[in-house]
Amino acid sequence: MSGTKVVGASVTRTDALEKVTGAAKYTDDVKFGPGMLYAKLLRSPHPHAKIVKIDTSKAEALPGVRAVATGQEFNSYIGLYLLDRTLYAFDKVRYVGEPVAGVAADTEDIAEEACKLIEVEYEELPAVFDPEYALDPQAPIIHEKLGEYEYAPFIFPQAGTNISNYFKVRKGDPENAFKECACVIEEEFYVPHLQHTPLEPHVAVAKYDHSGFCTLWTSSQSPFAQRNLLAKALKMPYNKLRVIVPYLGGGFGCKAGVSIEACVIPLAMKASPRPVKLRMTREEEFFCTFVRQGLKAKVKIGVNDEGKILAMENTYYWDAGAYTEYGVNITRASGYSSTGPYNVPNVKADAYCCYTNHPVGGPMRGFGMPEIHWAIEQVIDIICRKTGMDPVAFRAKNALQGGDITVTGGVMHDTGLQKCILKAAEDLGWDKPKHEAKPGKRVGRGIAAMWKAPAMPPDASSGAILKFNEDATVNLLVSGMELGQGTHTVMAQIAAEVLGIAYETVRVHTPDTDYSPYEWQTVASRLTWSMGNAVKMAAEDARTQILKLASDHWDCAPDNLDIIDGYVIHKGDPSKTQSLKHMVIYGLTNKDGLLKGGPIIGRGNFIPPDVSALDKETGQGPKSVVHFTTGAQAVEIEVDEETGVIDIKKVASCYDVGKAINPMNVVCQTIGGIYMGLSTGLFEQLQLRKGNPANNSLADYITATVMDMPEEIFPSFVEVPQVDGPFGARGVGEHTMVPTAPALANAVYDALGVRIKSMPVTAEKILCELKVQRLESQTV
């Protein structure tokens, strides 16, 4: 229907599309250089198969094709914690959607057509789709070379198996402790794969010039980690790979580490010096980038007749997908957090990172904590139901407190977890009568507690550089990504607070690895704590320089001076004031007539202190992580008995943030976490059929909307200072979605007496359980 008229418009739809496409092409040429090429990837149609032969000759002969790349040429391994991932598949494919070849052409259409011309001969292999089956000695081995891969010293791959990491905890004597318990509950739970669905898809542009210098523009949470991993894999000097990242349109973990960047740089190397752009379609986003790992959890908890938890025995089978270079650390995090936020003297925990022929598992908001708390918090609720204990009082009684010994043998720092549990319950009205439900509906309440540590290596450091301008405005250079969470706001606040200047005068820059200081990654809810410390140090460094300059000028001690509202003031002589303007660049002339000073540049760096290794056999050590953020969430719902539809009435949340640098940001993170927790708890599931995605579109992959949000939200926080945090702060980005789903499931049980053990809690599952319940009651 070319030429279809739009009423009131002077151009046809076809003409308009051509203009838009042309404008986009013009913009790309201006921003990235002339001659932009566009890339597409040929992906595997099989979950597991040998690559017998690849013939790219027909694709290369297609007019407009400028480069074709395959794993035959680029056969390096890449990975953050375990180098098990290939840039392009070169020996076999391990999941549906794995890149087999890439094409760079004058247009996306030509590149897509060229991909269809690439001939690949496969030999299909038996596949693995269940993480527990992956451990069976009879299961096909997905990575035969696992024993040869490089890996971090705190990751424990099991060569000759499908276990890429095995983390275990042995604390106390759980076997005998269970014998002393008055109540023991053992249950099994399931969490499906999820997709992050940020509004902005993955996009990357790479340009490789004739000198061998490569510039990468990308939508990433990890510019320096990308430079590190890609430079190693492609054998490039670090100073010849520049990574530039603008503001992101969402990430939630799926843009951490390396993704499509590993495919676009080889194409740019072959098409040099023309830039190459690779953009994921929404359909590709669902299964060709990181997904949240699936989990099968077996949880056993025993309590005495006083309601104290005596023992836990938990086993986690992580469905980590075809490559687990990032997922191995999720397994580790589930191990050192395996008890949830409770004081448990006797623990046996086994966490397995299992290779399967599913999409690649990676980080998502919560980093394994929503998954394990889904199981732990429901078993806690079952115990309370069976013993008649109040769910709020039980959690408060068993909550970790400062000085308690954690699951890995370390001493818990001061925490406001008990306060959080009680505050969430109070705001929900836990002790008040439930509201009267409409006919055919039941009211239920549920609560869940949580904890989460920043899951990162011990050397995950942060840097900051602060530069003054002539007018005393500040440019703050950091490499933590702003992706909507407000981190740049917080960094500007920290710098302004230390320097005694207005927040509005601080401009925070997005990362460019050639000019910005080092930052490990924007993950783990660590930036307020880690990067915040670096920024505070940089501001203190600049402040020290300014006060020294002014003290020399006035011939007094720096301790007698302060900086308030952009002026250096003398505490003992109000007549002595000096504007920061000009002096921070041009210095000051002292009494001897000599000019002192120069451009003020502050420098700060921070690395986690005192994190220790854990014993491979017991998981014990003095300090497994830097700290934990703790909290709780309570929900009130109405459930329709005829349809199973859940109506969220109220949600109350409370988290210990150490110090709220920006209270409104904490509130916004809480509301956003509630949304994501409800969305994953009620609707989301990546449906995989023998490795093939069945709902890889926003039409079929259901997420919550504003209509699914609670009628009332009560966000709150407590402040128990983090001793090594900037102004006592710790992160609270991911934590706010962790307890939502189990609190929801507990509320459903409270309303209807049915227990949903597989996420999400859909209306269909509720109706099915109600039907079983009615049939069982009829047979009694």
PDB file of C-alpha atoms in Angstrom, residues 192-195 286 292 374 644-648 674-687 695 698 700-710 741 744 758-765:
ATOM      1  CA  PRO A 192      11.124 -19.391  36.011  1.00  0.00           C
ATOM      2  CA  HIS A 193      13.381 -17.438  33.690  1.00  0.00           C
ATOM      3  CA  LEU A 194      12.537 -13.758  33.314  1.00  0.00           C
ATOM      4  CA  GLN A 195      13.487 -10.963  30.946  1.00  0.00           C
ATOM      5  CA  PHE A 286      13.966 -11.665  25.173  1.00  0.00           C
ATOM      6  CA  ARG A 292      17.221 -13.969  34.840  1.00  0.00           C
ATOM      7  CA  TRP A 374      10.608 -16.757  47.366  1.00  0.00           C
ATOM      8  CA  GLY A 644      -8.486 -16.098  40.978  1.00  0.00           C
ATOM      9  CA  VAL A 645      -7.693 -12.471  40.110  1.00  0.00           C
ATOM     10  CA  ILE A 646      -5.689 -10.619  42.755  1.00  0.00           C
ATOM     11  CA  ASP A 647      -6.319  -6.981  43.623  1.00  0.00           C
ATOM     12  CA  ILE A 648      -3.416  -5.398  45.528  1.00  0.00           C
ATOM     13  CA  ILE A 674       7.253  -2.794  44.501  1.00  0.00           C
ATOM     14  CA  TYR A 675       6.229  -2.505  40.857  1.00  0.00           C
ATOM     15  CA  MET A 676       8.914  -4.943  39.653  1.00  0.00           C
ATOM     16  CA  GLY A 677       8.221  -7.305  42.540  1.00  0.00           C
ATOM     17  CA  LEU A 678       4.510  -7.362  41.745  1.00  0.00           C
ATOM     18  CA  SER A 679       5.159  -7.721  38.023  1.00  0.00           C
ATOM     19  CA  THR A 680       7.449 -10.723  38.485  1.00  0.00           C
ATOM     20  CA  GLY A 681       5.252 -12.109  41.251  1.00  0.00           C
ATOM     21  CA  LEU A 682       1.972 -11.886  39.339  1.00  0.00           C
ATOM     22  CA  PHE A 683       2.730 -12.127  35.631  1.00  0.00           C
ATOM     23  CA  GLU A 684       6.244 -12.540  34.283  1.00  0.00           C
ATOM     24  CA  GLN A 685       7.669 -15.762  32.892  1.00  0.00           C
ATOM     25  CA  LEU A 686       9.815 -16.419  29.841  1.00  0.00           C
ATOM     26  CA  GLN A 687       8.161 -19.509  28.441  1.00  0.00           C
ATOM     27  CA  ASN A 695       6.500 -15.455  24.222  1.00  0.00           C
ATOM     28  CA  LEU A 698       5.671  -7.505  24.674  1.00  0.00           C
ATOM     29  CA  ASP A 700       2.846 -12.139  24.896  1.00  0.00           C
ATOM     30  CA  TYR A 701       5.285 -11.494  27.746  1.00  0.00           C
ATOM     31  CA  ILE A 702       2.989  -9.901  30.292  1.00  0.00           C
ATOM     32  CA  THR A 703       4.226  -7.256  32.701  1.00  0.00           C
ATOM     33  CA  ALA A 704       2.345  -5.221  35.274  1.00  0.00           C
ATOM     34  CA  THR A 705       0.897  -1.827  34.395  1.00  0.00           C
ATOM     35  CA  VAL A 706      -0.129   1.118  36.513  1.00  0.00           C
ATOM     36  CA  MET A 707      -3.550  -0.545  36.833  1.00  0.00           C
ATOM     37  CA  ASP A 708      -1.943  -3.386  38.801  1.00  0.00           C
ATOM     38  CA  MET A 709      -0.298  -1.125  41.378  1.00  0.00           C
ATOM     39  CA  PRO A 710      -1.578  -1.035  44.965  1.00  0.00           C
ATOM     40  CA  ALA A 741       6.635 -11.979  45.597  1.00  0.00           C
ATOM     41  CA  LEU A 744       2.205 -11.803  47.945  1.00  0.00           C
ATOM     42  CA  SER A 758       5.964 -21.747  41.494  1.00  0.00           C
ATOM     43  CA  MET A 759       6.305 -18.145  40.437  1.00  0.00           C
ATOM     44  CA  PRO A 760       4.328 -16.244  39.140  1.00  0.00           C
ATOM     45  CA  VAL A 761       1.157 -16.327  41.240  1.00  0.00           C
ATOM     46  CA  THR A 762      -1.318 -16.383  38.370  1.00  0.00           C
ATOM     47  CA  ALA A 763      -5.095 -16.538  38.518  1.00  0.00           C
ATOM     48  CA  GLU A 764      -4.948 -19.900  36.740  1.00  0.00           C
ATOM     49  CA  LYS A 765      -2.716 -21.417  39.425  1.00  0.00           C
TER      50      LYS A 765
END
